[in-house]
Coordinates of C-alpha atoms in Angstrom, one line a residue:
M111 CA 0.0 0.0 0.0
V112 CA 2.8 2.4 0.8
E113 CA 4.8 1.6 -2.4
R114 CA 1.8 2.3 -4.7
K115 CA 1.4 5.7 -6.2
G116 CA 0.3 8.2 -3.5
G117 CA 0.8 5.6 -0.8
Q118 CA 3.2 7.8 1.2
K119 CA 0.2 10.0 2.2
L120 CA -1.2 7.0 4.1
L121 CA 1.8 7.2 6.5
I122 CA 0.7 10.7 7.8
M123 CA -3.0 10.3 7.5
K124 CA -4.6 10.8 11.0
T125 CA -7.5 9.0 12.7
K126 CA -10.2 10.9 14.5
G127 CA -8.0 10.8 17.5
G128 CA -5.2 12.5 15.6
E129 CA -2.9 9.4 15.5
I130 CA -0.9 8.3 12.4
P131 CA -0.4 4.6 11.6
I132 CA 2.9 4.2 13.3
L133 CA 1.4 5.3 16.6
L134 CA -1.3 2.7 16.3
S135 CA 1.2 0.0 15.5
A136 CA 3.4 0.9 18.5
A137 CA 0.4 1.0 20.8
K138 CA -0.5 -2.6 19.7
G139 CA 3.1 -3.7 20.2
Y140 CA 3.7 -4.7 16.5
K141 CA 7.5 -4.5 16.5
E142 CA 8.2 -5.4 12.8
M143 CA 5.4 -3.2 11.5
T144 CA 6.5 -0.3 13.7
R145 CA 10.1 -0.6 12.4
Y146 CA 8.9 -0.6 8.8
L147 CA 6.6 2.4 9.2
Y148 CA 9.3 4.3 11.1
S149 CA 11.7 3.7 8.2
Q150 CA 9.1 5.1 5.7
T151 CA 7.4 7.9 7.7
P152 CA 9.0 11.4 7.1
L153 CA 10.7 13.1 9.9
E154 CA 8.3 16.1 9.8
A155 CA 5.5 13.8 11.0
F156 CA 7.2 13.5 14.4
V157 CA 8.1 17.2 14.9
D158 CA 4.6 18.7 14.6
K159 CA 3.3 21.2 17.1
N160 CA 5.1 20.6 20.4
S161 CA 6.5 17.4 19.0
H162 CA 3.4 15.6 20.4
T163 CA 3.6 12.7 17.9
G164 CA 7.4 12.2 18.6
V165 CA 6.9 12.1 22.4
L166 CA 3.9 9.8 22.1
L167 CA 5.9 7.4 19.8
L168 CA 8.9 7.4 22.1
A169 CA 6.8 6.5 25.2
R170 CA 4.9 3.8 23.3
C171 CA 8.1 2.3 21.8
I172 CA 9.6 2.1 25.3
T173 CA 6.4 0.5 26.7
A174 CA 6.3 -2.0 23.9
E175 CA 10.0 -2.8 24.2
I176 CA 10.8 -1.5 20.6
F177 CA 14.0 0.1 21.9
D178 CA 15.8 0.3 18.6
V179 CA 13.2 2.7 17.2
A180 CA 13.1 4.7 20.5
L181 CA 16.9 5.2 20.5
S182 CA 16.9 6.1 16.8
L183 CA 14.1 8.6 17.4
I184 CA 15.8 10.3 20.3
H185 CA 18.9 10.7 18.2
R186 CA 17.1 12.0 15.1
I187 CA 15.3 14.6 17.1
P188 CA 17.9 16.1 19.4
H189 CA 15.5 18.5 21.1
L190 CA 12.6 16.1 21.5
P191 CA 10.9 17.4 24.7
L192 CA 10.5 14.9 27.6
T193 CA 8.1 17.2 29.4
H194 CA 5.0 16.5 27.3
E195 CA 2.6 13.9 28.5
S196 CA 1.4 11.3 26.1
D197 CA -2.2 10.4 25.7
D198 CA -1.5 7.2 27.5
G199 CA -0.6 9.2 30.6
L200 CA 3.1 8.3 30.5
R201 CA 6.1 10.5 29.8
P202 CA 9.2 8.8 28.3
L203 CA 11.2 8.9 31.6
Y204 CA 8.3 7.5 33.6
A205 CA 7.7 4.8 31.0
L206 CA 11.4 3.8 31.1
A207 CA 11.3 3.5 34.9
H208 CA 8.5 0.9 34.5
M209 CA 10.7 -1.5 32.6
P210 CA 12.9 -3.3 35.2
S211 CA 13.6 -6.2 32.8
A212 CA 15.2 -3.9 30.3
F213 CA 18.0 -3.2 32.7
P214 CA 20.8 -5.6 33.9
S215 CA 19.6 -5.3 37.5
G216 CA 16.2 -6.7 36.5
T217 CA 17.3 -9.9 34.8
G218 CA 17.0 -12.2 37.9
F219 CA 19.7 -14.5 36.5
G220 CA 21.1 -17.3 38.5
R221 CA 24.9 -17.7 39.1
L222 CA 25.5 -19.7 35.9
Q223 CA 23.4 -17.4 33.8
Q224 CA 25.1 -14.3 35.2
L225 CA 28.5 -15.9 34.5
I226 CA 27.4 -16.4 30.9
Y227 CA 26.0 -12.9 30.7
D228 CA 29.3 -11.4 32.0
T229 CA 31.4 -13.5 29.6
L230 CA 29.5 -12.7 26.4
R231 CA 31.2 -9.8 24.5
L232 CA 29.4 -6.9 22.9
E233 CA 31.9 -4.7 21.1
R234 CA 30.2 -1.6 19.8
L235 CA 26.7 -0.2 19.5
E236 CA 25.8 0.7 16.0
V237 CA 22.8 3.0 15.8
Q238 CA 21.2 2.9 12.3
N239 CA 19.1 5.9 12.1
F240 CA 17.1 5.1 9.0
R241 CA 18.4 8.3 7.5
R242 CA 22.0 9.2 6.4
V243 CA 23.2 11.1 9.4
R244 CA 26.6 11.3 10.9
V245 CA 26.5 11.1 14.7
N246 CA 29.2 10.5 17.3
L247 CA 28.3 7.8 19.7
F248 CA 30.6 6.3 22.4
G249 CA 33.4 8.3 20.8
I250 CA 32.8 6.5 17.4
S251 CA 31.7 8.4 14.4
I252 CA 29.3 6.3 12.4
D253 CA 27.5 6.9 9.1
Y254 CA 24.0 5.7 9.8
C255 CA 21.7 4.3 7.1
G256 CA 19.6 1.3 7.8
K257 CA 16.5 -0.2 9.6
S258 CA 17.7 -1.4 13.0
I259 CA 20.1 -1.1 15.8
G260 CA 22.7 -3.8 16.3
I261 CA 25.9 -4.8 18.0
V262 CA 29.0 -4.8 15.8
A263 CA 32.0 -6.8 16.9
D264 CA 35.3 -5.1 16.6
D265 CA 37.9 -7.9 16.4
T266 CA 40.9 -5.5 16.7
E267 CA 39.8 -3.9 19.9
V268 CA 42.1 -4.8 22.8
E269 CA 41.7 -1.9 25.1
G270 CA 40.0 -4.2 27.6
L271 CA 43.4 -5.8 28.3
R272 CA 45.0 -2.5 29.4
V273 CA 44.6 -2.8 33.2
A274 CA 46.9 0.2 33.7
Q275 CA 44.0 2.5 32.7
E276 CA 42.6 1.9 36.2
E277 CA 45.6 3.5 37.8
H278 CA 44.0 7.0 38.2
Q279 CA 40.9 5.6 39.8
F280 CA 42.9 3.5 42.2
K281 CA 45.1 6.4 43.2
T282 CA 42.0 8.6 43.8
S283 CA 40.3 5.9 46.0
I284 CA 43.2 5.7 48.4
T285 CA 44.2 9.3 48.7
D286 CA 43.0 9.4 52.3
L287 CA 45.3 6.5 53.3
K288 CA 48.5 8.1 52.2
S289 CA 49.3 9.4 55.7
S290 CA 51.0 6.1 56.5
S291 CA 54.5 5.7 55.0
I292 CA 54.1 2.0 54.7
I293 CA 50.9 2.4 52.7
T294 CA 52.6 5.1 50.6
Q295 CA 55.5 2.7 49.7
S296 CA 53.0 0.0 48.8
I297 CA 51.0 2.4 46.6
S298 CA 54.2 3.4 44.8
S299 CA 55.1 -0.3 44.2
I300 CA 51.6 -1.0 42.9
V301 CA 51.7 2.0 40.6
S302 CA 55.1 1.0 39.3
L303 CA 53.8 -2.5 38.7
G304 CA 50.9 -1.0 36.8
R305 CA 53.2 1.0 34.6
L306 CA 55.3 -2.1 33.9
C307 CA 52.1 -3.9 32.9
E308 CA 51.1 -1.1 30.6
L309 CA 54.5 -1.2 28.9
A310 CA 54.2 -5.0 28.6
L311 CA 50.7 -4.8 27.1
N312 CA 51.9 -2.1 24.6
F313 CA 54.6 -4.4 23.4
P314 CA 53.7 -5.3 19.8
P315 CA 53.8 -9.1 20.1
I316 CA 51.6 -9.0 23.2
R317 CA 49.1 -6.6 21.5
L318 CA 49.0 -8.9 18.5
L319 CA 48.4 -11.9 20.8
G320 CA 45.6 -10.0 22.4
R321 CA 44.0 -9.3 19.1
V322 CA 44.3 -13.0 18.1
L323 CA 42.8 -14.2 21.4
I324 CA 39.8 -11.8 21.1
F325 CA 39.3 -12.8 17.4
V326 CA 39.3 -16.5 18.3
Y327 CA 36.9 -15.9 21.2
L328 CA 34.5 -13.9 19.0
L329 CA 34.6 -16.7 16.4
F330 CA 33.8 -19.3 19.1
Q331 CA 31.0 -17.1 20.6
N332 CA 29.3 -16.1 17.3
H333 CA 29.6 -19.3 15.4
I334 CA 29.3 -22.0 18.1
L335 CA 27.8 -20.7 21.3
L336 CA 25.2 -18.4 19.7
K337 CA 24.2 -20.8 17.0
F338 CA 23.9 -24.1 18.9
S339 CA 22.6 -22.9 22.3
A340 CA 19.2 -21.2 22.4
G341 CA 19.6 -20.3 26.1
I342 CA 22.9 -18.5 25.5
R343 CA 21.5 -16.8 22.4
E344 CA 18.6 -15.5 24.5
I345 CA 21.0 -14.1 27.1
Y346 CA 23.0 -12.5 24.3
Q347 CA 19.9 -10.8 23.0
Q348 CA 19.1 -9.5 26.5
K349 CA 22.6 -8.1 26.8
K350 CA 22.1 -6.3 23.5
T351 CA 18.8 -4.9 24.7
H352 CA 20.4 -3.7 27.9
L353 CA 23.1 -1.8 26.0
V354 CA 20.5 -0.1 23.8
V355 CA 18.4 0.8 26.9
L356 CA 21.3 2.2 28.8
E357 CA 22.1 4.4 25.8
I358 CA 18.5 5.7 25.7
L359 CA 18.9 6.5 29.4
N360 CA 22.1 8.4 28.7
C361 CA 20.4 10.4 26.0
M362 CA 17.5 11.3 28.3
C363 CA 19.9 12.2 31.1
D364 CA 21.7 14.6 28.8
R365 CA 18.3 16.4 28.3
V366 CA 17.5 16.3 32.0
S367 CA 20.8 17.9 32.9
E368 CA 19.6 21.1 31.2
Y369 CA 16.1 21.2 32.9
E370 CA 15.1 23.5 35.7
E371 CA 13.0 22.5 38.7
S372 CA 9.7 23.1 37.0
Q373 CA 10.8 21.2 33.8
L374 CA 11.9 18.2 35.9
R375 CA 8.4 18.0 37.4
E376 CA 6.8 18.3 34.0
A377 CA 9.1 15.5 32.7
S378 CA 8.0 13.3 35.7
A379 CA 11.7 12.9 36.7
Y380 CA 10.9 12.8 40.4
D381 CA 8.0 10.3 39.9
A382 CA 10.3 8.2 37.6
M383 CA 12.9 8.0 40.4
L384 CA 10.3 6.7 42.9
Q385 CA 9.1 4.1 40.4
A386 CA 12.6 3.0 39.7
A387 CA 13.1 2.6 43.4
K388 CA 10.0 0.4 43.7
F389 CA 11.3 -1.8 40.9
G390 CA 15.0 -1.7 42.0
I391 CA 16.4 -0.3 38.8
I392 CA 19.7 0.8 40.3
E393 CA 21.1 1.8 36.9
F394 CA 18.3 4.4 36.4
I395 CA 18.6 5.9 39.9
D396 CA 22.4 6.0 39.8
K397 CA 22.5 7.7 36.4
M398 CA 19.8 10.2 37.2
R399 CA 21.3 11.2 40.6
K400 CA 24.7 11.8 38.9
T401 CA 22.9 14.0 36.4
N402 CA 21.1 15.9 39.1
P403 CA 21.7 15.0 42.8
D404 CA 18.5 16.7 43.9
L405 CA 16.5 13.9 42.1
L406 CA 17.6 11.5 44.9
W407 CA 15.4 13.5 47.3
A408 CA 12.1 12.8 45.4
I409 CA 9.1 12.2 47.6
D410 CA 5.5 11.2 46.8
R411 CA 2.3 12.6 48.3
N412 CA 2.7 10.3 51.3
K413 CA 6.1 11.9 52.0
R414 CA 7.9 8.6 51.1
G415 CA 11.1 9.0 49.3
I416 CA 13.4 6.7 47.3
F417 CA 14.7 4.8 50.4
S418 CA 11.3 4.4 51.8
H419 CA 10.1 2.6 48.7
A420 CA 13.4 0.6 48.5
I421 CA 12.7 -0.6 52.1
L422 CA 9.1 -1.4 51.5
N423 CA 9.9 -3.4 48.3
R424 CA 13.1 -5.0 49.6
R425 CA 15.4 -3.4 47.0
K426 CA 18.8 -3.9 48.6
D427 CA 20.9 -2.3 45.8
V428 CA 18.9 1.0 46.0
F429 CA 19.0 0.9 49.8
R430 CA 22.7 0.5 49.7
L431 CA 23.0 4.0 48.1
I432 CA 22.2 5.5 51.5
N433 CA 26.0 5.2 52.2
S434 CA 26.7 7.8 49.5
L435 CA 24.7 10.5 51.2
N436 CA 27.5 11.5 53.6
G437 CA 26.2 14.2 55.9
R438 CA 22.7 14.2 54.6
K439 CA 22.2 10.6 55.8
E440 CA 20.9 12.0 59.1
I441 CA 17.8 13.4 57.3
I442 CA 16.9 9.9 56.1
R443 CA 17.5 8.3 59.5
C444 CA 14.8 10.4 61.1
S445 CA 12.4 10.8 58.3
A446 CA 8.7 9.8 58.6
D447 CA 5.7 9.7 56.2
V448 CA 2.3 11.3 56.6
F449 CA 1.2 8.2 58.6
G450 CA 4.0 8.6 61.1
N451 CA 5.9 5.6 59.9
T452 CA 9.7 5.8 60.1
L453 CA 12.0 3.7 58.0
L454 CA 11.9 1.0 60.7
H455 CA 8.1 0.9 60.6
L456 CA 8.2 0.4 56.8
A457 CA 10.7 -2.4 57.2
A458 CA 8.4 -4.1 59.7
Y459 CA 5.7 -4.6 57.1
L460 CA 5.6 -7.9 55.1
G461 CA 7.7 -7.8 52.0
P462 CA 6.3 -8.3 48.5
S463 CA 5.6 -11.8 47.3
S464 CA 8.1 -11.4 44.4
D465 CA 10.9 -11.0 46.9
L466 CA 9.7 -13.7 49.4
D467 CA 9.4 -16.3 46.6
K468 CA 13.1 -16.2 46.1
R469 CA 13.5 -18.3 49.3
A470 CA 12.6 -21.9 49.6
G471 CA 10.4 -22.4 52.6
A472 CA 8.6 -20.1 55.0
A473 CA 11.3 -20.5 57.6
L474 CA 14.0 -19.0 55.3
Q475 CA 11.5 -16.3 54.2
M476 CA 11.0 -15.4 57.9
Q477 CA 14.8 -15.3 58.3
R478 CA 15.1 -12.8 55.3
E479 CA 12.4 -10.6 56.8
L480 CA 14.2 -10.5 60.2
Q481 CA 17.6 -9.8 58.5
W482 CA 16.1 -6.9 56.6
F483 CA 14.5 -5.5 59.8
K484 CA 17.8 -5.8 61.6
V485 CA 19.8 -4.0 59.0
V486 CA 17.3 -1.1 58.8
E487 CA 17.3 -0.9 62.6
E488 CA 21.1 -0.4 62.5
I489 CA 20.9 2.8 60.3
V490 CA 17.9 4.6 61.8
H491 CA 18.1 7.0 64.7
P492 CA 17.9 5.1 68.1
K493 CA 14.7 6.9 69.1
C494 CA 13.0 5.4 66.0
K495 CA 13.3 1.9 67.6
E496 CA 10.6 2.7 70.1
E497 CA 8.7 5.5 68.3
K498 CA 5.0 5.0 67.6
N499 CA 3.4 5.7 64.3
G500 CA 0.0 7.4 63.6
D501 CA -1.8 4.2 64.8
G502 CA 0.1 4.1 68.1
K503 CA 2.2 1.1 67.1
K504 CA 5.9 0.5 67.5
P505 CA 8.0 -1.2 64.7
R506 CA 8.3 -4.5 66.6
E507 CA 4.5 -4.6 67.1
I508 CA 3.9 -4.1 63.4
F509 CA 6.5 -6.8 62.6
S510 CA 4.8 -9.3 64.9
E511 CA 1.3 -8.5 63.5
S512 CA 2.3 -8.6 59.8
H513 CA 4.4 -11.7 60.1
G514 CA 2.1 -13.8 62.3
E515 CA 1.0 -16.1 59.5
M516 CA 4.5 -16.5 58.2
L517 CA 5.7 -17.4 61.6
K518 CA 3.2 -20.3 61.8
A519 CA 4.0 -21.4 58.2
G520 CA 7.8 -21.3 59.1
E521 CA 7.2 -23.5 62.1
K522 CA 5.2 -26.0 60.1
W523 CA 7.9 -26.1 57.3
A524 CA 10.7 -26.5 59.8
K525 CA 8.9 -29.3 61.6
D526 CA 8.0 -31.2 58.4
T527 CA 11.5 -30.9 57.0
A528 CA 13.1 -32.0 60.3
S529 CA 10.7 -34.9 60.6
S530 CA 11.5 -36.2 57.1
F531 CA 15.3 -36.0 57.8
T532 CA 14.9 -37.6 61.2
L533 CA 13.2 -40.6 59.6
V534 CA 16.1 -41.0 57.2
G535 CA 18.7 -40.6 59.9
T536 CA 17.0 -43.2 62.2
L537 CA 17.0 -45.7 59.4
I538 CA 20.7 -45.2 58.8
I539 CA 21.4 -45.6 62.5
T540 CA 19.6 -48.9 62.6
I541 CA 21.4 -50.3 59.6
M542 CA 24.9 -49.2 60.6
F543 CA 24.5 -50.4 64.2
A544 CA 23.5 -53.8 63.0
A545 CA 26.4 -53.9 60.5
A546 CA 28.9 -53.2 63.2
F547 CA 28.1 -56.5 64.9
S548 CA 27.6 -58.6 61.8
V549 CA 30.8 -57.9 60.0
P550 CA 31.5 -59.4 56.5
G551 CA 32.9 -62.9 56.5
G552 CA 31.9 -63.5 60.1
S553 CA 34.1 -64.0 63.2
N554 CA 36.3 -66.7 64.6
Q555 CA 34.1 -68.8 66.8
D556 CA 36.9 -69.5 69.3
T557 CA 38.3 -66.0 69.7
G558 CA 35.4 -63.8 68.4
V559 CA 37.9 -61.9 66.3
P560 CA 36.6 -61.0 62.7
I561 CA 38.1 -63.2 60.0
F562 CA 39.1 -60.2 57.9
F563 CA 40.5 -58.3 61.0
R564 CA 44.0 -57.8 59.5
D565 CA 42.7 -56.8 56.1
Q566 CA 43.1 -53.1 55.2
I567 CA 39.7 -53.1 53.6
F568 CA 38.2 -54.3 56.9
T569 CA 39.7 -51.2 58.6
L570 CA 38.1 -49.0 56.0
F571 CA 34.8 -50.8 56.6
I572 CA 34.9 -50.2 60.4
I573 CA 35.9 -46.6 60.1
A574 CA 33.2 -45.9 57.5
D575 CA 30.6 -47.7 59.6
A576 CA 31.5 -45.7 62.7
V577 CA 31.5 -42.4 60.9
S578 CA 28.1 -43.2 59.4
L579 CA 26.7 -44.2 62.8
F580 CA 28.0 -41.2 64.6
T581 CA 27.1 -38.6 62.0
S582 CA 23.6 -40.0 61.5
S583 CA 23.1 -40.0 65.3
T584 CA 24.2 -36.4 65.4
S585 CA 21.9 -35.4 62.6
V586 CA 18.9 -37.0 64.3
L587 CA 19.7 -35.2 67.6
L588 CA 19.9 -31.9 65.7
F589 CA 16.6 -32.5 63.9
I590 CA 15.0 -33.4 67.2
G591 CA 16.3 -30.1 68.5
I592 CA 14.5 -28.4 65.7
L593 CA 11.3 -30.3 66.5
T594 CA 11.4 -29.3 70.1
S595 CA 12.3 -25.6 69.5
R596 CA 10.1 -22.9 70.9
Y597 CA 9.9 -21.2 67.5
A598 CA 10.2 -17.6 68.7
Q599 CA 10.9 -14.9 66.1
K600 CA 14.6 -14.5 66.9
D601 CA 15.1 -18.3 66.6
F602 CA 14.5 -18.0 62.8
L603 CA 17.4 -15.6 62.5
K604 CA 20.3 -17.9 63.4
T605 CA 19.4 -20.8 65.7
L606 CA 17.0 -22.8 63.5
P607 CA 18.9 -22.3 60.2
L608 CA 22.2 -23.3 61.8
K609 CA 20.7 -26.4 63.3
L610 CA 19.2 -27.3 60.0
L611 CA 22.5 -26.6 58.2
C612 CA 24.5 -28.8 60.6
G613 CA 21.9 -31.5 60.4
L614 CA 22.1 -31.6 56.6
V615 CA 25.9 -31.8 56.7
A616 CA 25.8 -34.6 59.2
L617 CA 23.1 -36.5 57.2
F618 CA 25.1 -36.1 53.9
S619 CA 28.2 -37.4 55.6
S620 CA 26.3 -40.4 57.0
V621 CA 24.9 -41.4 53.6
V622 CA 28.3 -41.1 52.0
S623 CA 30.0 -43.1 54.8
M624 CA 27.3 -45.8 54.6
M625 CA 27.9 -46.3 50.9
V626 CA 31.7 -46.5 51.5
A627 CA 31.1 -49.2 54.2
F628 CA 28.8 -51.0 51.8
C629 CA 31.4 -51.0 49.0
A630 CA 34.2 -52.1 51.4
S631 CA 32.0 -55.0 52.6
L632 CA 31.4 -56.2 49.0
A633 CA 35.1 -55.9 48.2
M634 CA 36.0 -58.2 51.1
M635 CA 33.3 -60.8 50.3
L636 CA 33.9 -60.8 46.5
Q637 CA 37.7 -60.6 46.3
G638 CA 37.9 -63.0 43.4
N639 CA 35.3 -61.2 41.2
Q640 CA 36.5 -57.6 40.5
R641 CA 33.9 -56.9 37.8
L642 CA 31.1 -57.7 40.1
V643 CA 32.7 -55.5 42.8
I644 CA 33.1 -52.6 40.4
A645 CA 29.5 -52.9 39.2
A646 CA 28.2 -53.0 42.8
M647 CA 30.3 -50.0 43.7
S648 CA 28.9 -48.1 40.8
L649 CA 25.4 -48.8 41.9
G650 CA 26.3 -47.8 45.4
T651 CA 26.9 -44.2 44.3
I652 CA 23.3 -43.8 43.2
P653 CA 22.0 -42.8 46.7
V654 CA 24.7 -40.2 47.0
I655 CA 24.0 -38.8 43.5
V656 CA 20.3 -38.7 44.3
L657 CA 20.4 -37.2 47.8
V658 CA 23.2 -34.6 47.4
P659 CA 21.9 -32.7 44.3
S660 CA 18.3 -32.8 45.5
Q661 CA 19.2 -31.1 48.8
L662 CA 22.2 -29.1 47.6
R663 CA 20.1 -26.1 46.7
L664 CA 18.5 -26.0 50.1
F665 CA 21.9 -26.4 51.8
L666 CA 23.5 -23.6 49.7
E667 CA 20.5 -21.3 50.3
I668 CA 20.7 -21.8 54.1
F669 CA 24.5 -21.4 54.0
N670 CA 24.4 -18.2 52.0
S671 CA 21.5 -16.6 53.9
T672 CA 23.0 -17.4 57.3
M673 CA 26.7 -17.2 56.9
H674 CA 27.2 -14.8 54.0
A675 CA 24.4 -12.3 54.4
R676 CA 25.6 -8.8 53.5
Y677 CA 23.2 -5.8 53.2
I678 CA 25.0 -2.5 52.9
K679 CA 28.7 -3.0 52.9
G680 CA 31.0 -5.6 51.6
R681 CA 30.1 -8.2 48.9
K682 CA 26.8 -8.3 47.1
P683 CA 24.3 -9.6 49.6
S684 CA 22.5 -12.9 49.3
L685 CA 19.2 -11.5 50.3

């Protein structure tokens, strides 16, 4: 229809509502049609009065995840206003703050997926603006003419190998430590080492080797990993999307940096910051606060700011930004909303289901809630711990009321889990106790000494039997301790998880030792038939292979949440 004579007029023909075809296509989420119509529609259609059509298209493309068109549009119209509200009630900044999955922080990857994500290489962003325009992006001047936005691999780029470029940042971060002569000498040594590394990396053979290694890796990535693995290909596409979205955010921040207070409100910049805090989009908040530090102090009509929403929605990365406030942290510590709720009151309310579902079992969910409450308690003003809100309730009272059902569910989960493991441990105790007095090959009837007493394999059998008996007994006692616990709130923080963790370790050890004792017993009884012994030993590994992986996730989850929980400082928390 477009290619026929006079068909170009269809592209700018408006409906009764004043919308052209590309706006309707973007509203329906038709990605391919939107890209085609965008490549054919003249630029003048987007820069009408107040650029209403352009702003509406930008907001709709962001909402429909047509990010390549959105980035191209914001580059083609350098002064596209972000202050106009679209007919959908969304301004571009606010629409972007509603897209957590479009940012790296919203992927929700596991450890293996995150490792793959970090390993995949995206070399350069190529913005194809559908018109021949020369724009400088990321310091690279590109002649754009095409229909999409893609990632172009640069096989000769080896700047990533130049670790000496971090020298300036390192020296800046340790300026305050230079009062010590020992530290100063260490710094000088490290800087000298960095310069030596820089010289080594600039040595032509090493640079050539770097290019070759990158070229080989890109060939392996593009022609093997991405072609034969759908999962890796999906992660790669997500990483491409994240790169495009971050560039859209950079472009918007460049516009926002020129806005005054009234324009920031018209652009919904403050509301966008609050929405980003609810969704935990740390990239959005960090970039916007660097553009304009005042945006970090956005509040809604209930006088709740970014950190209030971060606490309510359990967004640890956003909450951790409180350390960057320096002297203004005291304002946050004592803040309260219109209902009289301090930050500790907000932390006492039950967290969202999307956060709680990350933990297996109500007991670990209760542990997470207690940990979150404790860490907020550490940063608020001491008077907030006993302060009452508008309803006359203290933070601890709110926590007990809102987590009453979870406490009961956690008790039931812990008892059911401990009962199941107690049954397994009791069975192992019975078997290994009997095996200790009915040793393989029997005993000498005159002396009572086992026939294989001097055999080394018999020694292995006795040791494995004893270890299995003692560890299974220990695990049963630990699980009985869980069953007889009083199940107070504070027990879920450390006591119950540690008992369950130690009980699982003891149970795993008893199962492994039992299989070792079984294999040793067969080896003594079937000494003349090695094939049968090997086959039996292979079958003996099945219980270990079944038990350990099935409970490994639970074990790691308890271990990480109990032993390696970090919230504000240190490593990334396992909340």
